[in-house]
Amino acid sequence: MLKQHLQFKLSQKLSPQQIQLMKLIQLPTQAFEQRLKQELEENPALESGKAESETAEDAYDDVFDDTADSESINAEDINIDDYLSDDEIPDYRTQTSNYSADDDEKSVPYAAGVSFNQYLINQLNTVYLSDEEWAIAEFLVGSVDESGYIRRPLTDIMDDLAFTQNIYTDEATIEKVLKTVQELDPPGVAARSLDECLIIQLERKETTPSVELATSILKRSFDQFTKKHYKKLIAKHNITEEALKDAISEIEKLNPKPGGSYSGNNRIIEHVVPDFSIKIIDGELELNLNGRNAPELHVSKDYSNMLQGYKDAKEKSKSQKDTVLFIKQKLDAAKWFIDAIKQRQQTLFITMNSIMNYQREYFLTGDERKLRPMILKDIADQIHMDVSTVSRVANSKYVDTPYGTKLIKEFFSESMKNEQGEDVSTREIKKILETVIGEEEKKKPLTDDKLAKILKEKGYPIARRTVAKYREQLGIPVARLRKQI
């Protein structure tokens, strides 16, 4: 049996231009500069730099006073005057305090270098090894991860050497070569576990009673040490509390991730370029958009001249018409890109200005306890934009403040009620929690239950599990692991 029914469906689709604009808004300064460079390379109708002082409109007023005779091209009407009379110096390029050229801005260099593995290979070149040992050592170095560890069992490495390198050896030989690799810098590299990494570093140190005790603790009582069972350590090693404190001090000086200390590892260090700057001038906040986000762009006058030549021509050939269609496409793309840049700047500035005013007390004082609860919708409602637009600005942009460079999304936080029924920011609670833990007695650190009671006494009634969640978000370990002697 066939059934027939009518269904209405409402849907909204973004145009390709709107999607491109959203992508432009999301780009931070350095990525935006790369996108701008790409557009300039791909579209010859778009040019950077200052345009001539005489606008296209002034230049062609006399030529195109009478537009009635303008000829159309095939089925598509092209009003050439729309392109010839376009102002080549858009108003958004006018320099104000919000769109400064940032003349004193210094370019920030990138730091790069050889890979961490290559750094180790370079050191191997100074060590005498047989051909087989060299091949094994090179394979071991290739197995070192970015933290400086070899995480794979030697049996797996032995199998891989046989299958991929045609090297048939045994675990004892690999272990022997591994000891040689572990003598490379940085100390602790190529260890298979944290305790082995720390022990290797201690063995490189000058021998003292504290170093010897620290080594003994790591070799004999590593599990008890990680769990901070200090009384058991004192009894097992028959030592004083002071001796244990000195040994722990030696261990705390060691690097648990030797690979991370090498600046020339596989990552390129990219410095953050703030998209905004906030200054306090005469007690008032002043917001500036980084001048690198406000490029000077204009439509190519050469392309406009091509259209003028077509309009002046008495006879218009098919090839000329095809050329004008091509020029139209490039000019349309250039005009759209300039408008998109303008809209991007306005969106960035309006959004950040709203955030700055919303968090005015924080930006004036730098006191994180004065950060108001703020979610994306709060700002979106103020500036009458979509939440997704605010999210694109907040998630990828940085602002230079008197208190350092901050990621904008850090100013957003949920709210909760205090005992007075007032909305307070969860960031404020985390700051107080961090302060309480920082001031606790280190021999008897506060449990999450005790922290919850202290916060309640301060007017923030939150559950123990919430305290635990905030503590974890702050990267603070549980009380047992915060214990010191």
Tab-separated table of C-alpha atoms in Angstrom:
chain	number	residue	atom	x	y	z
A	1	MET	CA	0.000	0.000	0.000
A	2	LEU	CA	1.462	3.317	-1.022
A	3	LYS	CA	1.265	6.306	1.277
A	4	GLN	CA	1.745	9.854	0.169
A	5	HIS	CA	2.577	12.662	2.531
A	6	LEU	CA	3.996	16.162	2.382
A	7	GLN	CA	7.001	17.048	4.552
A	8	PHE	CA	8.481	20.469	5.079
A	9	LYS	CA	12.136	20.671	6.072
A	10	LEU	CA	13.914	23.901	7.037
A	11	SER	CA	17.663	23.906	6.486
A	12	GLN	CA	20.356	26.545	6.390
A	13	LYS	CA	23.477	26.236	4.314
A	14	LEU	CA	26.511	28.448	4.385
A	15	SER	CA	27.768	29.832	1.111
A	16	PRO	CA	31.374	29.076	0.081
A	17	GLN	CA	32.232	32.721	0.847
A	18	GLN	CA	30.814	32.451	4.377
A	19	ILE	CA	32.780	29.261	4.995
A	20	GLN	CA	35.970	30.960	3.777
A	21	LEU	CA	35.288	33.932	6.052
A	22	MET	CA	34.863	31.643	9.060
A	23	LYS	CA	38.193	30.023	8.225
A	24	LEU	CA	39.855	33.446	7.974
A	25	ILE	CA	38.460	34.490	11.360
A	26	GLN	CA	39.825	31.334	12.965
A	27	LEU	CA	43.396	31.905	11.745
A	28	PRO	CA	45.892	33.370	14.249
A	29	THR	CA	48.263	36.098	13.076
A	30	GLN	CA	51.063	33.962	11.658
A	31	ALA	CA	48.721	31.563	9.848
A	32	PHE	CA	46.752	34.546	8.529
A	33	GLU	CA	49.928	36.021	7.046
A	34	GLN	CA	50.583	32.738	5.223
A	35	ARG	CA	47.005	32.710	3.890
A	36	LEU	CA	47.395	36.306	2.717
A	37	LYS	CA	50.651	35.467	0.955
A	38	GLN	CA	48.988	32.520	-0.783
A	39	GLU	CA	46.083	34.682	-2.024
A	40	LEU	CA	48.451	37.334	-3.366
A	41	GLU	CA	50.389	34.670	-5.267
A	42	GLU	CA	47.283	33.049	-6.742
A	43	ASN	CA	45.319	36.157	-7.715
A	44	PRO	CA	47.207	38.732	-9.850
A	45	ALA	CA	44.254	41.140	-9.543
A	46	LEU	CA	45.031	41.540	-5.823
A	47	GLU	CA	47.986	43.662	-4.744
A	48	SER	CA	49.487	44.642	-1.407
A	49	GLY	CA	50.993	47.931	-0.358
A	50	LYS	CA	49.709	51.440	-0.715
A	51	ALA	CA	47.678	52.256	-3.806
A	52	GLU	CA	48.222	55.449	-5.795
A	53	SER	CA	46.762	58.507	-4.147
A	54	GLU	CA	44.518	59.053	-7.135
A	55	THR	CA	41.617	56.619	-6.881
A	56	ALA	CA	40.268	54.639	-9.802
A	57	GLU	CA	37.030	56.571	-9.516
A	58	ASP	CA	38.799	59.906	-10.014
A	59	ALA	CA	40.899	58.532	-12.863
A	60	TYR	CA	37.999	57.276	-14.909
A	61	ASP	CA	35.205	59.771	-14.209
A	62	ASP	CA	35.814	61.603	-17.476
A	63	VAL	CA	36.081	58.406	-19.519
A	64	PHE	CA	32.879	56.780	-18.301
A	65	ASP	CA	30.407	59.584	-17.791
A	66	ASP	CA	28.051	57.924	-20.205
A	67	THR	CA	27.485	54.283	-19.344
A	68	ALA	CA	24.479	53.722	-21.586
A	69	ASP	CA	26.608	52.422	-24.471
A	70	SER	CA	28.380	49.810	-22.383
A	71	GLU	CA	28.150	46.516	-24.243
A	72	SER	CA	27.142	43.310	-22.515
A	73	ILE	CA	28.970	40.035	-23.005
A	74	ASN	CA	26.862	37.101	-24.133
A	75	ALA	CA	24.353	35.988	-21.514
A	76	GLU	CA	26.117	37.535	-18.535
A	77	ASP	CA	25.875	41.278	-17.968
A	78	ILE	CA	29.084	42.848	-16.788
A	79	ASN	CA	28.954	46.465	-15.756
A	80	ILE	CA	32.598	47.354	-16.287
A	81	ASP	CA	32.162	50.635	-14.444
A	82	ASP	CA	31.531	48.667	-11.238
A	83	TYR	CA	35.133	47.522	-11.445
A	84	LEU	CA	36.697	50.665	-12.875
A	85	SER	CA	35.090	53.033	-10.391
A	86	ASP	CA	35.836	50.940	-7.322
A	87	ASP	CA	37.752	52.896	-4.709
A	88	GLU	CA	41.228	51.410	-4.609
A	89	ILE	CA	41.866	52.813	-1.122
A	90	PRO	CA	39.214	51.182	1.098
A	91	ASP	CA	38.243	53.100	4.220
A	92	TYR	CA	39.257	50.252	6.544
A	93	ARG	CA	42.908	50.979	5.753
A	94	THR	CA	42.725	54.348	7.465
A	95	GLN	CA	45.222	54.115	10.308
A	96	THR	CA	43.773	54.706	13.751
A	97	SER	CA	44.745	53.575	17.197
A	98	ASN	CA	42.951	50.313	16.530
A	99	TYR	CA	44.693	49.559	13.241
A	100	SER	CA	48.191	50.820	13.770
A	101	ALA	CA	51.111	49.837	11.591
A	102	ASP	CA	52.985	48.604	14.671
A	103	ASP	CA	56.140	50.323	13.453
A	104	ASP	CA	58.132	49.199	16.481
A	105	GLU	CA	57.076	45.582	16.119
A	106	LYS	CA	59.987	43.208	15.949
A	107	SER	CA	59.839	40.014	13.941
A	108	VAL	CA	60.055	36.930	16.128
A	109	PRO	CA	62.488	34.269	14.870
A	110	TYR	CA	61.858	30.565	14.724
A	111	ALA	CA	64.159	28.163	16.500
A	112	ALA	CA	65.101	25.029	14.615
A	113	GLY	CA	67.885	22.452	14.616
A	114	VAL	CA	68.864	18.898	13.841
A	115	SER	CA	66.556	16.171	15.070
A	116	PHE	CA	67.115	14.606	18.470
A	117	ASN	CA	67.946	11.255	16.843
A	118	GLN	CA	70.489	12.890	14.533
A	119	TYR	CA	72.065	14.578	17.548
A	120	LEU	CA	72.593	11.119	19.094
A	121	ILE	CA	73.927	9.664	15.824
A	122	ASN	CA	76.467	12.502	15.613
A	123	GLN	CA	77.769	11.468	19.033
A	124	LEU	CA	77.949	7.809	17.990
A	125	ASN	CA	80.425	8.817	15.285
A	126	THR	CA	82.973	9.510	18.028
A	127	VAL	CA	82.601	6.038	19.608
A	128	TYR	CA	84.582	3.029	18.368
A	129	LEU	CA	82.199	0.208	17.427
A	130	SER	CA	82.394	-2.793	15.114
A	131	ASP	CA	80.196	-2.772	12.008
A	132	GLU	CA	77.597	-4.977	13.673
A	133	GLU	CA	77.645	-2.952	16.910
A	134	TRP	CA	77.285	0.270	14.928
A	135	ALA	CA	74.226	-1.100	13.104
A	136	ILE	CA	72.675	-2.179	16.425
A	137	ALA	CA	73.496	1.171	18.069
A	138	GLU	CA	71.977	3.082	15.129
A	139	PHE	CA	68.825	0.959	15.386
A	140	LEU	CA	68.609	1.592	19.143
A	141	VAL	CA	68.971	5.345	18.617
A	142	GLY	CA	66.148	5.149	16.070
A	143	SER	CA	64.000	3.534	18.756
A	144	VAL	CA	64.467	6.431	21.209
A	145	ASP	CA	61.223	8.424	21.567
A	146	GLU	CA	60.930	12.189	22.008
A	147	SER	CA	61.103	11.868	25.810
A	148	GLY	CA	64.440	10.078	25.507
A	149	TYR	CA	63.259	6.528	26.330
A	150	ILE	CA	63.364	3.157	24.557
A	151	ARG	CA	59.940	1.734	25.323
A	152	ARG	CA	60.208	-1.539	23.381
A	153	PRO	CA	61.484	-4.831	24.864
A	154	LEU	CA	64.916	-5.953	23.670
A	155	THR	CA	63.392	-9.183	22.339
A	156	ASP	CA	61.253	-7.133	19.918
A	157	ILE	CA	64.285	-5.110	18.873
A	158	MET	CA	66.239	-8.342	18.315
A	159	ASP	CA	63.470	-9.645	16.016
A	160	ASP	CA	63.301	-6.368	14.113
A	161	LEU	CA	67.064	-6.387	13.578
A	162	ALA	CA	66.785	-9.844	12.053
A	163	PHE	CA	63.809	-9.059	9.810
A	164	THR	CA	64.646	-5.507	8.697
A	165	GLN	CA	68.446	-5.284	8.961
A	166	ASN	CA	69.400	-8.918	8.383
A	167	ILE	CA	71.380	-8.793	11.649
A	168	TYR	CA	71.129	-11.953	13.738
A	169	THR	CA	72.254	-11.319	17.296
A	170	ASP	CA	71.227	-12.034	20.892
A	171	GLU	CA	69.859	-10.001	23.802
A	172	ALA	CA	73.232	-9.962	25.598
A	173	THR	CA	74.906	-8.234	22.656
A	174	ILE	CA	72.054	-5.717	22.324
A	175	GLU	CA	72.259	-5.049	26.090
A	176	LYS	CA	75.993	-4.400	25.784
A	177	VAL	CA	75.517	-1.937	22.901
A	178	LEU	CA	72.620	-0.313	24.775
A	179	LYS	CA	74.987	0.504	27.663
A	180	THR	CA	77.183	2.353	25.149
A	181	VAL	CA	74.191	4.301	23.797
A	182	GLN	CA	73.196	5.184	27.371
A	183	GLU	CA	76.571	6.918	27.769
A	184	LEU	CA	75.542	9.566	25.215
A	185	ASP	CA	74.201	12.990	26.136
A	186	PRO	CA	71.825	14.073	27.535
A	187	PRO	CA	72.341	11.904	30.642
A	188	GLY	CA	69.612	9.296	31.058
A	189	VAL	CA	68.907	8.905	27.338
A	190	ALA	CA	67.904	5.460	25.982
A	191	ALA	CA	66.679	4.273	29.399
A	192	ARG	CA	63.898	1.688	29.403
A	193	SER	CA	62.163	2.937	32.559
A	194	LEU	CA	62.041	5.959	34.828
A	195	ASP	CA	64.139	4.348	37.582
A	196	GLU	CA	66.819	3.290	35.063
A	197	CYS	CA	66.832	6.840	33.621
A	198	LEU	CA	67.361	8.398	37.066
A	199	ILE	CA	69.987	5.847	38.079
A	200	ILE	CA	72.001	6.517	34.894
A	201	GLN	CA	72.022	10.214	35.739
A	202	LEU	CA	73.090	9.595	39.335
A	203	GLU	CA	75.969	7.385	38.166
A	204	ARG	CA	77.278	10.329	36.136
A	205	LYS	CA	77.414	12.510	39.247
A	206	GLU	CA	80.313	12.893	41.644
A	207	THR	CA	80.080	10.241	44.338
A	208	THR	CA	78.832	11.601	47.673
A	209	PRO	CA	76.903	9.948	50.551
A	210	SER	CA	73.671	11.575	49.321
A	211	VAL	CA	74.190	10.361	45.729
A	212	GLU	CA	75.038	6.840	46.924
A	213	LEU	CA	71.931	6.736	49.137
A	214	ALA	CA	69.756	8.112	46.317
A	215	THR	CA	71.061	5.399	43.978
A	216	SER	CA	70.414	2.699	46.586
A	217	ILE	CA	66.851	3.940	47.140
A	218	LEU	CA	66.081	3.910	43.406
A	219	LYS	CA	67.574	0.414	42.969
A	220	ARG	CA	66.092	-1.230	46.068
A	221	SER	CA	62.991	0.788	46.981
A	222	PHE	CA	61.735	2.579	43.881
A	223	ASP	CA	58.082	1.654	44.490
A	224	GLN	CA	58.162	2.910	48.082
A	225	PHE	CA	59.927	6.080	46.946
A	226	THR	CA	57.280	6.901	44.292
A	227	LYS	CA	54.529	6.357	46.888
A	228	LYS	CA	56.393	8.556	49.386
A	229	HIS	CA	56.431	5.944	52.139
A	230	TYR	CA	59.198	7.814	53.952
A	231	LYS	CA	58.970	5.969	57.258
A	232	LYS	CA	59.433	2.631	55.479
A	233	LEU	CA	62.435	4.016	53.579
A	234	ILE	CA	64.059	5.234	56.802
A	235	ALA	CA	63.582	1.827	58.430
A	236	LYS	CA	64.635	-0.237	55.415
A	237	HIS	CA	67.821	1.731	54.709
A	238	ASN	CA	68.527	2.434	58.394
A	239	ILE	CA	69.032	6.169	57.837
A	240	THR	CA	68.074	9.428	59.481
A	241	GLU	CA	65.313	11.703	58.236
A	242	GLU	CA	67.928	14.323	57.342
A	243	ALA	CA	69.893	11.821	55.209
A	244	LEU	CA	66.693	10.830	53.404
A	245	LYS	CA	65.890	14.490	52.752
A	246	ASP	CA	69.358	15.023	51.197
A	247	ALA	CA	68.959	11.916	49.004
A	248	ILE	CA	65.524	13.012	47.803
A	249	SER	CA	66.952	16.441	47.040
A	250	GLU	CA	69.523	14.783	44.742
A	251	ILE	CA	66.775	12.844	42.937
A	252	GLU	CA	64.630	15.942	42.484
A	253	LYS	CA	67.472	17.612	40.580
A	254	LEU	CA	67.380	14.889	37.904
A	255	ASN	CA	65.544	15.111	34.584
A	256	PRO	CA	62.786	12.476	34.149
A	257	LYS	CA	62.505	13.308	30.403
A	258	PRO	CA	66.037	13.747	29.041
A	259	GLY	CA	64.789	14.012	25.453
A	260	GLY	CA	62.596	16.989	26.307
A	261	SER	CA	65.600	19.024	27.432
A	262	TYR	CA	67.144	19.003	23.952
A	263	SER	CA	66.082	22.171	22.126
A	264	GLY	CA	66.791	20.736	18.696
A	265	ASN	CA	64.347	17.840	18.806
A	266	ASN	CA	61.847	16.983	16.099
A	267	ARG	CA	59.592	19.930	16.853
A	268	ILE	CA	60.173	23.454	15.614
A	269	ILE	CA	59.734	25.955	18.411
A	270	GLU	CA	57.235	28.547	17.231
A	271	HIS	CA	56.864	31.703	19.276
A	272	VAL	CA	53.400	33.102	19.847
A	273	VAL	CA	52.541	36.380	18.123
A	274	PRO	CA	49.721	38.129	20.042
A	275	ASP	CA	46.724	39.050	17.881
A	276	PHE	CA	45.732	41.899	20.244
A	277	SER	CA	47.318	44.090	22.861
A	278	ILE	CA	45.658	45.663	25.885
A	279	LYS	CA	47.262	48.617	27.645
A	280	ILE	CA	46.234	50.684	30.636
A	281	ILE	CA	46.445	54.391	29.800
A	282	ASP	CA	45.340	56.917	32.448
A	283	GLY	CA	43.354	54.246	34.229
A	284	GLU	CA	41.475	53.200	31.106
A	285	LEU	CA	41.861	50.089	28.959
A	286	GLU	CA	42.993	50.518	25.356
A	287	LEU	CA	42.659	47.654	22.877
A	288	ASN	CA	44.745	47.395	19.723
A	289	LEU	CA	44.609	44.869	16.921
A	290	ASN	CA	48.028	43.684	15.801
A	291	GLY	CA	48.929	45.686	12.678
A	292	ARG	CA	49.892	42.459	10.917
A	293	ASN	CA	46.172	41.641	10.882
A	294	ALA	CA	45.416	44.846	8.940
A	295	PRO	CA	47.286	44.540	5.634
A	296	GLU	CA	47.075	47.191	2.945
A	297	LEU	CA	45.368	45.615	-0.058
A	298	HIS	CA	43.916	47.016	-3.266
A	299	VAL	CA	42.680	45.878	-6.629
A	300	SER	CA	45.341	45.905	-9.353
A	301	LYS	CA	45.159	49.031	-11.495
A	302	ASP	CA	46.625	47.056	-14.404
A	303	TYR	CA	43.549	44.849	-14.412
A	304	SER	CA	41.307	47.900	-14.284
A	305	ASN	CA	43.200	49.319	-17.270
A	306	MET	CA	42.517	46.087	-19.179
A	307	LEU	CA	38.787	46.651	-18.714
A	308	GLN	CA	39.180	50.236	-19.841
A	309	GLY	CA	40.882	49.013	-23.032
A	310	TYR	CA	38.007	46.617	-23.674
A	311	LYS	CA	35.418	49.341	-23.173
A	312	ASP	CA	37.242	51.726	-25.509
A	313	ALA	CA	37.590	49.102	-28.254
A	314	LYS	CA	35.138	49.647	-31.127
A	315	GLU	CA	35.127	46.014	-32.193
A	316	LYS	CA	35.080	43.323	-29.531
A	317	SER	CA	36.344	39.895	-30.547
A	318	LYS	CA	35.473	36.563	-28.955
A	319	SER	CA	38.946	36.315	-27.388
A	320	GLN	CA	38.537	39.805	-25.875
A	321	LYS	CA	35.208	38.790	-24.373
A	322	ASP	CA	36.747	35.620	-22.913
A	323	THR	CA	39.564	37.717	-21.446
A	324	VAL	CA	37.091	40.095	-19.829
A	325	LEU	CA	35.257	37.142	-18.258
A	326	PHE	CA	38.568	35.947	-16.793
A	327	ILE	CA	39.377	39.438	-15.524
A	328	LYS	CA	35.918	39.683	-13.965
A	329	GLN	CA	36.469	36.453	-12.034
A	330	LYS	CA	39.824	37.642	-10.691
A	331	LEU	CA	38.473	41.077	-9.785
A	332	ASP	CA	35.455	39.533	-8.064
A	333	ALA	CA	37.783	37.301	-6.028
A	334	ALA	CA	40.052	40.246	-5.150
A	335	LYS	CA	37.120	42.471	-4.124
A	336	TRP	CA	35.648	39.660	-2.025
A	337	PHE	CA	38.973	38.960	-0.306
A	338	ILE	CA	39.443	42.631	0.579
A	339	ASP	CA	35.905	42.762	1.994
A	340	ALA	CA	36.535	39.512	3.912
A	341	ILE	CA	39.716	40.940	5.457
A	342	LYS	CA	37.763	44.009	6.514
A	343	GLN	CA	35.008	41.871	8.040
A	344	ARG	CA	37.611	39.670	9.766
A	345	GLN	CA	39.229	42.706	11.383
A	346	GLN	CA	35.880	44.060	12.537
A	347	THR	CA	34.825	40.693	13.956
A	348	LEU	CA	38.113	40.213	15.819
A	349	PHE	CA	38.089	43.707	17.271
A	350	ILE	CA	34.409	43.726	18.262
A	351	THR	CA	34.696	40.299	19.926
A	352	MET	CA	37.876	41.098	21.870
A	353	ASN	CA	36.545	44.514	22.860
A	354	SER	CA	33.457	42.864	24.342
A	355	ILE	CA	35.613	40.349	26.239
A	356	MET	CA	37.846	43.149	27.524
A	357	ASN	CA	34.902	45.159	28.826
A	358	TYR	CA	33.260	42.071	30.322
A	359	GLN	CA	36.462	41.281	32.244
A	360	ARG	CA	37.345	44.921	32.900
A	361	GLU	CA	38.248	44.392	36.569
A	362	TYR	CA	40.695	41.638	35.729
A	363	PHE	CA	42.459	43.576	32.965
A	364	LEU	CA	42.829	46.590	35.262
A	365	THR	CA	44.263	44.600	38.172
A	366	GLY	CA	45.615	41.290	36.860
A	367	ASP	CA	43.922	39.543	39.806
A	368	GLU	CA	42.511	36.247	38.502
A	369	ARG	CA	40.039	36.205	41.367
A	370	LYS	CA	38.287	39.108	39.651
A	371	LEU	CA	37.623	37.125	36.470
A	372	ARG	CA	33.860	37.047	36.053
A	373	PRO	CA	32.077	33.838	35.040
A	374	MET	CA	31.816	34.098	31.259
A	375	ILE	CA	30.686	31.645	28.609
A	376	LEU	CA	30.725	32.006	24.823
A	377	LYS	CA	27.018	32.841	24.736
A	378	ASP	CA	27.526	35.863	27.011
A	379	ILE	CA	29.790	37.502	24.431
A	380	ALA	CA	27.784	36.257	21.423
A	381	ASP	CA	24.626	37.881	22.853
A	382	GLN	CA	26.437	41.182	23.443
A	383	ILE	CA	27.857	41.488	19.932
A	384	HIS	CA	24.877	39.801	18.191
A	385	MET	CA	26.999	37.118	16.563
A	386	ASP	CA	26.896	33.342	16.534
A	387	VAL	CA	28.505	31.386	19.382
A	388	SER	CA	30.658	29.536	16.844
A	389	THR	CA	32.153	32.853	15.676
A	390	VAL	CA	33.142	33.796	19.231
A	391	SER	CA	34.594	30.314	19.687
A	392	ARG	CA	36.766	30.733	16.578
A	393	VAL	CA	38.200	33.954	17.967
A	394	ALA	CA	38.686	32.654	21.515
A	395	ASN	CA	40.255	29.278	20.720
A	396	SER	CA	43.076	30.429	18.477
A	397	LYS	CA	43.946	34.011	19.428
A	398	TYR	CA	46.325	35.508	21.984
A	399	VAL	CA	46.276	38.894	23.668
A	400	ASP	CA	49.257	40.756	25.093
A	401	THR	CA	48.285	42.183	28.498
A	402	PRO	CA	50.249	44.008	31.216
A	403	TYR	CA	50.362	40.609	32.955
A	404	GLY	CA	51.742	38.545	30.072
A	405	THR	CA	50.489	37.006	26.845
A	406	LYS	CA	47.270	35.035	27.378
A	407	LEU	CA	45.186	32.662	25.274
A	408	ILE	CA	41.773	34.308	25.029
A	409	LYS	CA	39.822	31.142	25.825
A	410	GLU	CA	41.436	31.182	29.291
A	411	PHE	CA	39.150	34.089	30.217
A	412	PHE	CA	36.066	31.897	29.805
A	413	SER	CA	34.812	29.842	32.722
A	414	GLU	CA	31.616	28.385	34.131
A	415	SER	CA	29.979	29.814	37.226
A	416	MET	CA	28.698	28.527	40.538
A	417	LYS	CA	26.925	30.054	43.509
A	418	ASN	CA	28.709	31.018	46.703
A	419	GLU	CA	27.042	31.066	50.114
A	420	GLN	CA	25.732	34.566	49.443
A	421	GLY	CA	24.011	33.332	46.271
A	422	GLU	CA	26.390	35.282	44.022
A	423	ASP	CA	27.784	33.876	40.787
A	424	VAL	CA	31.520	33.257	41.052
A	425	SER	CA	33.925	32.000	38.401
A	426	THR	CA	35.301	28.485	38.649
A	427	ARG	CA	38.670	30.070	37.843
A	428	GLU	CA	38.357	32.087	41.053
A	429	ILE	CA	37.740	28.896	43.025
A	430	LYS	CA	40.694	27.161	41.357
A	431	LYS	CA	42.936	30.109	42.228
A	432	ILE	CA	41.880	29.943	45.885
A	433	LEU	CA	42.348	26.149	45.875
A	434	GLU	CA	45.834	26.580	44.433
A	435	THR	CA	46.666	29.154	47.117
A	436	VAL	CA	45.397	26.913	49.946
A	437	ILE	CA	47.470	23.962	48.697
A	438	GLY	CA	50.513	26.225	48.297
A	439	GLU	CA	50.249	27.276	51.944
A	440	GLU	CA	49.586	23.800	53.396
A	441	GLU	CA	51.980	22.057	55.763
A	442	LYS	CA	54.087	19.898	53.452
A	443	LYS	CA	54.622	17.169	56.024
A	444	LYS	CA	50.830	16.782	56.324
A	445	PRO	CA	49.267	17.828	53.010
A	446	LEU	CA	45.532	18.429	52.921
A	447	THR	CA	43.243	15.700	51.613
A	448	ASP	CA	40.433	16.544	49.194
A	449	ASP	CA	37.920	16.253	52.080
A	450	LYS	CA	39.853	18.820	54.125
A	451	LEU	CA	40.220	21.087	51.101
A	452	ALA	CA	36.447	20.955	50.544
A	453	LYS	CA	35.870	21.970	54.200
A	454	ILE	CA	38.319	24.888	53.932
A	455	LEU	CA	36.674	26.136	50.741
A	456	LYS	CA	33.264	25.896	52.399
A	457	GLU	CA	34.578	27.980	55.321
A	458	LYS	CA	35.706	30.580	52.768
A	459	GLY	CA	32.181	30.699	51.316
A	460	TYR	CA	32.502	28.212	48.441
A	461	PRO	CA	30.380	25.141	49.211
A	462	ILE	CA	31.614	22.539	46.717
A	463	ALA	CA	31.724	18.756	46.948
A	464	ARG	CA	34.889	16.707	47.489
A	465	ARG	CA	34.665	15.202	43.996
A	466	THR	CA	34.531	18.733	42.546
A	467	VAL	CA	37.633	19.659	44.531
A	468	ALA	CA	39.354	16.565	43.126
A	469	LYS	CA	38.354	17.559	39.569
A	470	TYR	CA	39.656	21.131	39.969
A	471	ARG	CA	42.874	19.854	41.574
A	472	GLU	CA	43.491	17.503	38.646
A	473	GLN	CA	42.781	20.305	36.152
A	474	LEU	CA	45.436	22.374	37.937
A	475	GLY	CA	47.901	19.486	37.589
A	476	ILE	CA	48.248	19.078	41.368
A	477	PRO	CA	48.742	15.486	42.638
A	478	VAL	CA	46.844	13.901	45.525
A	479	ALA	CA	47.856	14.652	49.111
A	480	ARG	CA	49.986	11.512	49.502
A	481	LEU	CA	52.174	12.493	46.527
A	482	ARG	CA	52.527	16.094	47.779
A	483	LYS	CA	54.011	14.932	51.066
A	484	GLN	CA	57.518	16.152	51.896
A	485	ILE	CA	59.800	15.415	54.833
